[in-house]
Amino acid sequence: MEINDLARTHHAPATPAVPATPATAVTPAALAELVRQTRGPVLVPGDDGYDTERSGFQLAYRHRPDVIVGAECAGDVVAAVGFARAQGLPVAVQATGHGLSAATDGGLLISTRRMAGVRVDAAARTARVEAGVVWGQVVEAAAPYGLAPLNGSSPGVGVISYTLGGGVGVLARTYGFAADQVRSVDLVTADARQLHVTADSDPELFRALLGGGHGLGVVTAMEFGLVPVARLYGGQLVFGGERIDAALAAYLHWTATVPDELTSSLALIVYPDLPQLPEPLRGRYLAQIRIAYTGSAEEGERLVAPLRAVGPRVSDELREMPYADSHTIHRDPSDPHAYDGDNALLSGLDAAALHRVAALTGPDAPVMCVVQLNHLGGAMAKRGGPDEVAGSVGHRDARFALRLLSPLPGAEAGGGLGAEAGEGLDARMGDGLGARTGGDLGARTGDGLGADVSGADGPGSGDASSEGADAALATVRALHAEALAAVAPWRIGRSVNFLFGSHGERPDAAEVARSVHDADEHRRLAGLKAHHDPENVFRFHPSGAAAADRTPAHGHHCPRPPRPVAVNVPN
């Protein structure tokens, strides 16, 4: 039974309805008190809306909490964390469910999707967002003022955890990581305190949150700078299989010649031979080069000439566009699906190694694998943003990010791998070159992990646990490991934003977590985790080595949202 009356009113009724008692030691009296303290719904297994609330963009896995709080404000988050501590429950957080780290099996899930307020201060060039906001809302709110956020490629990705992981976006080489623009963070700590964290109020915690914040608390709001970008020259150049080798070599050489104002990536994808796909795509192996250039269209045309010289294209969509259309550069899928992924940050790369990756993941691969190579450097290599506040984004000296992502056909949570093998995903691949996966199934340009400082915006290892699911996942991870081995000479670490799947259950889980930062930064973040969350309440996060070896120990109100400074975009 969902507590709909509480979800719709500011004040609890005299005798609040109480959901059925979960399968833990949580008492009806404790649940009743939680219902009284929260404005949003409180759900337990069996309630109407429970399955919808726990589900996200990732279909392979879902949280299976004992209790869900559908937070409508920071006060609800405080109440939820306080309840969880009192009841000895671990806490996970989810907004959009794009990112995937570790699912809660039991415990408490805070769903932040209702916290969707956006305020733009055009004069100050800042935006303030609540925990459930997605990037499309911010782009839309900022565009009338000729401003843009440092968003990722997909408008449906959550702002908060994307930013906490660093955030490699459409303008990354020009303006750096999204984390570099953050001005303040509103945080609910493991002891249910609300903090307003800035570089002045707590420089150590502020630095940790900007690139290493997962697992330190629950972010309920964030303020960050916007940049003066109203238009772009960009789009895609798409080459067919017969020119892929030439396109790979040309792209690698080209990245050494372009200015910081040009951010790009290359994607390789094998389209299945399915009747629902258009003939130009059906069964083809394609290389897609995605361009975002903040300079003039004329100079953009000159810069991309060496790529066009590779030969005829399947598609050439480069054009001038308003920044509000920047999501069309990648055309990430908007429909949920099941997937797993890994990545490597690289100090360099040569054509032979990239060709080896292509050979392993191309048409002859045992499973479908989308490959994306992001050109890094530029402003990302510089520490700190406009105020020179250094965050904790790892491996800023990386020149490339190699990202591998594979669908898990038929692995939709609750059903296991089976009959739908590939159909559900493939049917979502779009009906034309303008609506394809864009080489980035799952829309994660650092997308993130949604609105979750504990890193669990995205279900983890929950439901897909059958033998078929295990076998499919093993095949995918073996392929990813072999492909990443081809670039081992240049590998310096991983990006937490591009880790998808329950990597905490891998035999090398500790190494995966340590690879996100260098050794000194990892130790510093582990110390902060131990200080701010000594009982490991927020244990469901992708870079969780800081807490991996520890076993956890066994009255507010929601004010009305403030008036928007410039514009308010509801969810």
XYZ file of C-alpha atoms in Angstrom:
571
model
C 0.000 0.000 0.000
C 1.627 3.267 -1.116
C 1.278 6.207 1.233
C -0.189 8.438 -1.460
C -1.745 10.915 0.947
C 1.669 11.723 2.406
C 3.221 11.982 -1.032
C 0.820 14.737 -1.957
C 0.668 16.864 1.188
C 3.096 18.905 3.224
C 1.883 17.601 6.588
C 1.247 14.081 7.786
C -2.333 13.127 8.653
C -3.220 12.518 12.256
C -3.205 8.750 11.718
C -0.871 7.960 8.819
C -1.269 4.768 6.870
C 1.630 2.372 7.394
C 3.009 0.011 4.754
C 3.215 -3.683 5.425
C 6.105 -4.679 7.679
C 9.210 -5.572 5.639
C 11.082 -8.838 6.088
C 13.524 -7.279 8.548
C 13.358 -6.413 12.196
C 11.843 -3.027 11.328
C 8.755 -2.588 13.465
C 5.391 -1.175 12.383
C 5.880 1.601 14.926
C 9.211 2.586 13.345
C 7.641 2.608 9.886
C 4.745 4.686 11.145
C 7.186 7.237 12.521
C 9.060 7.318 9.209
C 5.767 7.901 7.378
C 4.929 10.720 9.786
C 8.287 12.414 9.166
C 8.314 12.260 5.360
C 6.358 14.030 2.676
C 7.110 11.483 -0.043
C 5.844 7.890 -0.197
C 7.228 5.086 1.969
C 7.081 1.683 0.275
C 7.928 -1.899 1.170
C 7.836 -5.093 -0.955
C 4.306 -5.854 -2.089
C 3.155 -2.234 -2.108
C 1.709 -0.711 -5.244
C 4.482 1.271 -6.864
C 7.337 -0.569 -5.146
C 8.664 -2.205 -8.323
C 8.376 1.005 -10.330
C 10.148 3.028 -7.663
C 13.092 0.649 -7.367
C 13.607 0.390 -11.139
C 15.869 2.557 -13.270
C 17.354 2.833 -16.750
C 19.471 -0.299 -16.215
C 17.239 -3.331 -16.685
C 19.726 -6.088 -15.881
C 19.713 -5.337 -12.172
C 17.454 -3.641 -9.663
C 17.622 -2.739 -6.009
C 15.608 -4.997 -3.710
C 15.325 -2.869 -0.587
C 13.289 -3.581 2.501
C 12.093 0.023 2.545
C 11.949 2.773 -0.115
C 11.576 6.457 0.649
C 10.489 8.489 -2.366
C 12.102 11.721 -1.197
C 10.456 15.002 -2.144
C 12.860 17.264 -0.260
C 16.054 17.283 1.780
C 14.029 16.770 4.938
C 12.814 13.429 3.611
C 16.421 12.383 2.996
C 17.368 13.351 6.560
C 14.462 11.316 7.916
C 15.333 8.319 5.735
C 19.003 8.284 6.768
C 18.079 8.722 10.425
C 15.616 5.846 10.181
C 18.154 3.623 8.456
C 20.767 4.272 11.133
C 18.314 3.565 13.914
C 17.228 0.323 12.267
C 20.737 -0.802 11.244
C 19.955 -0.636 7.517
C 22.448 0.257 4.783
C 21.402 3.033 2.386
C 21.391 3.221 -1.403
C 20.264 6.170 -3.515
C 18.787 6.312 -7.012
C 17.487 8.958 -9.372
C 17.558 7.816 -13.017
C 19.286 4.450 -12.711
C 21.698 4.985 -15.621
C 24.866 4.264 -13.736
C 25.336 0.840 -12.287
C 27.414 -0.047 -9.280
C 26.008 -2.227 -6.518
C 22.412 -3.055 -5.693
C 20.999 -3.202 -2.241
C 19.503 -6.564 -1.311
C 17.621 -5.390 1.722
C 18.330 -2.089 3.395
C 16.789 1.252 2.478
C 16.613 2.927 -0.919
C 16.202 6.683 -1.221
C 14.606 7.542 -4.561
C 15.298 11.177 -5.449
C 13.445 11.436 -8.758
C 10.814 13.772 -7.269
C 13.464 16.323 -6.260
C 13.463 18.030 -9.645
C 13.908 21.753 -8.994
C 16.225 23.809 -11.236
C 17.149 27.459 -10.689
C 19.294 29.446 -13.098
C 20.909 32.718 -12.059
C 21.738 34.183 -15.440
C 23.664 37.143 -14.019
C 25.913 34.937 -11.899
C 26.076 32.232 -14.598
C 25.151 29.514 -12.138
C 22.540 26.805 -11.769
C 21.266 25.167 -8.614
C 19.696 21.739 -9.004
C 18.040 19.258 -6.711
C 19.027 15.615 -6.473
C 16.686 14.184 -9.101
C 17.379 16.646 -11.910
C 18.538 15.347 -15.306
C 20.777 17.198 -17.736
C 18.065 17.948 -20.271
C 16.327 20.116 -17.690
C 19.446 22.189 -17.073
C 20.249 22.606 -20.772
C 16.692 23.787 -21.393
C 16.740 26.173 -18.437
C 20.109 27.726 -19.355
C 19.627 28.038 -23.124
C 17.474 31.219 -23.133
C 20.396 33.067 -21.529
C 23.044 31.851 -23.966
C 24.490 29.602 -21.267
C 25.246 25.898 -21.080
C 26.126 23.388 -18.355
C 28.961 20.883 -18.702
C 26.477 18.120 -19.390
C 27.011 14.710 -20.878
C 25.714 13.434 -24.180
C 22.316 12.228 -22.948
C 19.600 14.569 -21.658
C 18.139 11.798 -19.484
C 21.188 11.281 -17.256
C 21.099 12.500 -13.663
C 23.192 15.578 -12.870
C 24.456 14.853 -9.382
C 26.327 11.581 -9.518
C 27.612 12.285 -13.036
C 29.236 15.384 -11.568
C 30.501 13.657 -8.423
C 32.312 11.141 -10.615
C 33.946 13.953 -12.575
C 31.698 14.260 -15.609
C 33.211 14.041 -19.105
C 30.827 15.980 -21.284
C 30.187 17.548 -24.661
C 32.427 20.541 -23.844
C 35.015 18.690 -21.760
C 38.206 19.608 -23.639
C 37.193 23.261 -23.699
C 35.940 23.710 -20.123
C 37.083 20.638 -18.189
C 35.177 18.227 -15.996
C 31.691 19.063 -14.734
C 33.095 18.712 -11.199
C 35.412 21.659 -11.885
C 32.433 24.030 -12.071
C 30.822 23.088 -8.743
C 30.386 25.953 -6.264
C 28.560 24.221 -3.405
C 27.077 20.881 -2.363
C 24.201 20.240 0.057
C 24.948 16.937 1.765
C 23.156 14.650 4.221
C 25.811 12.769 6.173
C 25.722 9.258 7.584
C 24.650 10.643 10.963
C 21.679 12.405 9.305
C 23.128 15.924 9.476
C 22.637 18.484 6.721
C 25.790 20.256 5.542
C 26.285 23.060 3.032
C 29.760 22.249 1.749
C 31.933 24.785 -0.059
C 35.631 25.287 -0.672
C 35.635 27.692 2.277
C 33.449 25.793 4.744
C 35.190 22.412 4.459
C 37.881 22.390 1.765
C 38.899 18.770 2.352
C 35.375 17.372 2.067
C 34.552 19.691 -0.832
C 37.610 18.507 -2.739
C 36.748 14.874 -2.045
C 33.201 15.266 -3.342
C 34.385 16.653 -6.685
C 35.481 13.455 -8.358
C 35.543 11.055 -5.420
C 32.333 11.790 -3.558
C 30.515 8.499 -3.899
C 29.951 6.936 -0.500
C 30.376 10.084 1.595
C 26.712 10.968 2.018
C 23.605 11.847 0.014
C 23.734 15.003 -2.085
C 20.373 16.768 -2.020
C 21.354 19.817 -4.097
C 24.312 21.278 -5.957
C 25.246 24.669 -7.375
C 27.613 24.915 -10.322
C 28.812 27.364 -12.923
C 27.459 27.651 -16.446
C 29.552 28.567 -19.491
C 28.768 31.095 -22.254
C 27.996 28.693 -25.077
C 24.849 29.201 -27.172
C 25.767 27.200 -30.306
C 28.098 24.506 -31.613
C 29.455 23.126 -34.823
C 29.053 19.390 -34.501
C 27.421 16.110 -35.332
C 28.649 12.778 -36.690
C 30.745 11.401 -39.518
C 29.875 7.735 -40.056
C 32.084 5.331 -42.002
C 31.219 1.825 -43.166
C 33.165 -1.320 -42.338
C 35.340 -1.185 -45.448
C 36.827 2.134 -44.251
C 36.974 1.482 -40.525
C 40.701 0.722 -40.414
C 41.466 3.958 -42.252
C 39.047 5.901 -40.030
C 40.698 4.582 -36.845
C 44.187 5.539 -37.984
C 43.039 8.934 -39.243
C 41.182 9.695 -36.000
C 44.175 8.866 -33.796
C 46.467 11.076 -35.873
C 43.873 13.861 -36.051
C 43.409 14.097 -32.257
C 47.030 15.234 -31.942
C 46.304 18.249 -34.168
C 43.038 19.740 -32.901
C 42.612 22.682 -30.480
C 41.082 22.474 -27.001
C 37.870 23.974 -28.374
C 37.109 20.667 -30.108
C 35.826 17.682 -28.090
C 35.304 14.388 -29.913
C 34.887 10.653 -29.611
C 34.938 7.640 -31.888
C 32.508 4.745 -31.574
C 32.432 1.313 -33.181
C 29.192 -0.640 -33.332
C 27.936 -3.721 -35.149
C 24.279 -3.348 -36.014
C 22.335 -6.612 -35.917
C 20.669 -7.940 -39.039
C 17.093 -7.280 -37.977
C 14.141 -6.313 -40.177
C 13.142 -3.432 -37.883
C 16.399 -1.635 -38.709
C 16.672 0.464 -41.883
C 18.565 -1.084 -44.770
C 21.594 1.257 -44.519
C 22.236 0.006 -40.971
C 21.082 -3.615 -41.048
C 23.942 -5.980 -40.302
C 26.607 -3.285 -40.834
C 29.744 -2.503 -38.873
C 30.093 1.268 -38.514
C 32.575 3.779 -37.124
C 31.032 6.995 -35.851
C 33.137 10.072 -35.142
C 31.270 12.603 -32.993
C 32.302 16.269 -33.039
C 31.534 19.241 -30.755
C 33.413 22.423 -31.650
C 32.797 25.775 -29.971
C 34.479 27.800 -32.743
C 32.981 28.958 -36.012
C 31.404 26.615 -38.511
C 33.914 27.730 -41.123
C 36.863 26.781 -38.926
C 35.081 23.571 -37.957
C 34.852 22.618 -41.628
C 38.579 23.170 -42.008
C 39.390 21.130 -38.907
C 37.377 18.068 -39.968
C 38.697 17.998 -43.531
C 41.327 15.306 -42.719
C 38.553 13.031 -41.443
C 36.397 13.532 -44.504
C 39.449 12.662 -46.587
C 39.144 9.060 -45.340
C 36.539 8.596 -48.050
C 32.787 8.383 -48.644
C 30.645 8.390 -45.542
C 27.523 6.432 -44.697
C 26.341 9.655 -43.075
C 27.749 13.168 -42.648
C 25.681 15.193 -40.169
C 28.135 17.949 -39.246
C 26.379 21.288 -38.977
C 25.941 24.382 -36.839
C 23.349 23.905 -34.118
C 21.980 25.607 -31.017
C 23.527 24.137 -27.882
C 20.067 22.904 -26.877
C 20.436 20.370 -29.733
C 23.785 19.040 -28.495
C 22.181 15.737 -27.505
C 21.731 14.983 -31.222
C 25.498 14.624 -31.625
C 25.508 11.237 -29.885
C 21.797 10.336 -30.135
C 21.967 8.102 -27.102
C 19.075 5.702 -26.546
C 16.276 6.904 -24.309
C 14.697 3.519 -23.582
C 15.929 1.411 -20.660
C 17.945 -1.730 -21.371
C 20.364 -4.186 -19.757
C 24.133 -3.753 -20.052
C 27.560 -4.125 -18.467
C 30.702 -2.105 -19.126
C 34.321 -1.396 -18.253
C 36.879 1.193 -19.319
C 40.517 2.211 -19.331
C 42.109 5.644 -19.093
C 45.118 5.770 -21.381
C 48.282 7.863 -21.543
C 48.376 7.314 -25.322
C 47.457 4.796 -27.993
C 48.692 3.564 -31.348
C 46.767 2.432 -34.388
C 47.851 -1.210 -34.084
C 46.382 -1.527 -30.591
C 43.168 0.215 -31.598
C 42.846 -2.111 -34.593
C 43.311 -5.057 -32.215
C 40.455 -3.758 -30.029
C 38.298 -3.382 -33.142
C 39.081 -6.923 -34.299
C 38.165 -8.392 -30.903
C 34.910 -6.448 -30.520
C 33.730 -6.287 -34.139
C 31.472 -8.561 -36.200
C 33.250 -11.754 -35.081
C 32.949 -11.028 -31.348
C 31.033 -13.612 -29.265
C 28.707 -10.876 -27.968
C 27.773 -7.410 -29.121
C 30.243 -4.791 -27.888
C 30.008 -1.044 -28.319
C 33.439 0.596 -28.265
C 33.933 4.275 -27.573
C 37.215 6.167 -27.553
C 36.989 9.622 -25.968
C 39.677 12.180 -26.736
C 40.621 13.743 -23.366
C 43.200 16.376 -22.447
C 42.706 20.088 -22.963
C 41.035 21.709 -19.963
C 40.545 18.291 -18.322
C 44.293 18.047 -17.763
C 44.270 21.181 -15.601
C 43.549 20.910 -11.890
C 40.600 22.891 -10.644
C 37.993 25.042 -12.318
C 37.609 28.790 -12.732
C 38.290 29.350 -9.015
C 41.272 26.980 -9.088
C 39.691 24.669 -6.524
C 41.284 21.306 -7.146
C 38.873 18.384 -6.960
C 39.723 14.715 -6.713
C 39.044 13.617 -10.298
C 41.507 10.837 -10.979
C 44.100 10.556 -13.746
C 43.678 14.006 -15.271
C 46.742 13.369 -17.404
C 44.941 10.686 -19.453
C 44.845 11.345 -23.174
C 42.062 8.883 -24.029
C 39.279 6.948 -22.362
C 38.515 3.576 -23.953
C 35.018 2.460 -23.026
C 33.461 -0.949 -23.648
C 29.778 -1.636 -23.186
C 27.791 -4.759 -24.007
C 24.085 -5.469 -23.788
C 22.985 -8.419 -21.694
C 20.264 -9.792 -23.985
C 17.171 -10.979 -22.193
C 18.602 -10.052 -18.808
C 15.832 -7.755 -17.740
C 15.632 -7.857 -13.987
C 13.244 -10.409 -12.597
C 13.106 -12.423 -15.809
C 16.682 -13.592 -16.201
C 18.480 -14.133 -19.464
C 16.407 -15.991 -21.947
C 13.725 -15.681 -24.544
C 14.167 -12.061 -25.473
C 17.860 -12.554 -26.350
C 18.675 -9.322 -28.038
C 15.191 -8.387 -29.180
C 14.428 -5.911 -26.428
C 17.680 -4.036 -26.917
C 17.921 -4.290 -30.681
C 14.398 -3.042 -31.146
C 15.444 0.124 -29.336
C 18.384 0.858 -31.570
C 16.401 3.381 -33.512
C 14.800 3.514 -36.903
C 17.407 5.481 -38.772
C 20.842 7.020 -38.654
C 19.314 9.879 -36.723
C 18.090 7.639 -33.914
C 20.743 5.001 -33.458
C 22.574 4.001 -30.345
C 25.301 6.451 -31.192
C 27.900 3.979 -30.075
C 27.040 4.585 -26.460
C 24.267 2.266 -25.377
C 22.977 3.563 -22.107
C 23.682 7.234 -22.621
C 26.623 7.527 -20.375
C 29.014 10.304 -21.197
C 30.042 10.102 -17.676
C 26.374 9.995 -17.189
C 26.677 9.107 -14.732
C 25.292 7.520 -11.840
C 22.336 9.724 -11.337
C 21.655 11.669 -8.200
C 23.512 9.560 -5.728
C 26.566 10.502 -3.781
C 26.652 6.957 -2.510
C 27.090 5.958 -6.135
C 24.120 3.667 -6.394
C 22.122 5.516 -8.968
C 21.675 2.456 -10.959
C 20.761 -0.905 -9.682
C 23.479 -3.358 -8.988
C 23.726 -7.078 -8.654
C 20.143 -7.719 -7.645
C 17.822 -9.734 -9.845
C 19.699 -11.178 -12.811
C 21.228 -14.086 -10.932
C 20.274 -17.179 -12.945
C 22.845 -19.471 -14.494
C 22.065 -17.962 -17.889
C 22.649 -14.457 -16.597
C 25.920 -15.503 -14.967
C 27.112 -17.134 -18.185
C 26.194 -14.097 -20.298
C 27.948 -11.758 -17.890
C 31.039 -13.983 -17.821
C 31.222 -13.920 -21.619
C 30.885 -10.143 -21.708
C 33.530 -9.563 -19.061
C 35.959 -11.976 -20.669
C 35.633 -10.090 -23.949
C 36.087 -6.726 -22.237
C 39.164 -7.974 -20.388
C 40.743 -9.249 -23.605
C 40.058 -5.977 -25.409
C 41.442 -3.890 -22.557
C 44.545 -6.063 -22.459
C 45.329 -4.807 -25.952
C 45.875 -1.312 -24.551
C 47.697 -2.369 -21.382
C 50.957 -0.511 -22.205
C 49.117 2.828 -21.950
C 46.656 2.034 -19.184
C 46.839 4.312 -16.146
C 43.471 3.740 -14.468
C 39.697 3.816 -14.822
C 36.942 6.417 -14.851
C 34.290 5.782 -12.216
C 31.698 7.367 -14.511
C 32.147 4.597 -17.069
C 31.963 1.565 -14.766
C 28.662 -0.239 -15.356
C 27.823 -3.441 -13.564
C 28.392 -5.081 -10.215
C 32.171 -4.737 -10.331
C 32.325 -4.993 -6.556
C 31.671 -8.729 -6.941
C 34.601 -9.330 -9.294
C 37.594 -11.300 -7.992
C 39.687 -8.190 -8.652
C 37.166 -5.787 -7.104
C 39.739 -4.090 -4.887
C 41.971 -3.405 -7.882
C 39.033 -2.019 -9.848
C 38.227 0.403 -7.023
C 41.856 1.449 -6.557
C 42.237 2.115 -10.289
C 39.894 5.117 -10.148
C 42.501 7.287 -8.353
C 46.218 7.207 -7.822
C 47.491 5.583 -4.603
C 47.801 8.784 -2.555
C 44.356 10.055 -3.546
C 42.825 6.646 -2.893
C 44.251 6.573 0.635
C 43.066 10.113 1.297
C 39.538 9.322 0.122
C 39.523 6.114 2.172
C 40.418 8.149 5.258
C 37.590 10.596 4.595
C 35.170 7.712 4.068
C 36.205 6.220 7.403
C 35.747 9.601 9.075
C 32.405 10.596 7.551
C 30.814 7.128 7.342
C 32.587 4.890 9.902
C 29.759 2.336 9.908
C 29.698 2.133 6.095
C 26.056 3.143 5.830
C 26.555 4.207 2.196
C 28.193 1.043 0.958
C 26.583 0.765 -2.487
C 28.966 2.762 -4.622
C 31.301 2.000 -7.545
C 34.595 3.075 -5.993
C 33.940 1.256 -2.760
C 37.358 -0.050 -1.813
C 37.454 2.578 0.891
C 34.820 0.593 2.729
C 35.264 -2.824 1.179
C 37.132 -4.336 4.108
C 34.840 -3.032 6.837
C 31.723 -4.649 8.228
C 28.987 -2.192 9.189
C 27.900 -1.998 12.822
C 24.770 -3.540 13.734
C 11.306 15.833 13.535
C 11.858 18.077 10.448
C 9.648 19.530 7.740
C 9.823 20.101 3.995
C 9.651 23.809 3.171
C 8.074 24.953 -0.031
C 10.606 25.184 -2.888
C 12.135 28.679 -3.245
C 11.034 30.835 -6.135
C 13.290 30.365 -9.152
C 15.846 33.064 -9.786
C 15.363 32.770 -13.525
C 13.514 29.618 -14.417
C 12.231 26.460 -12.754
C 12.023 23.270 -14.781
C 9.953 20.547 -13.094
C 10.558 16.898 -13.760
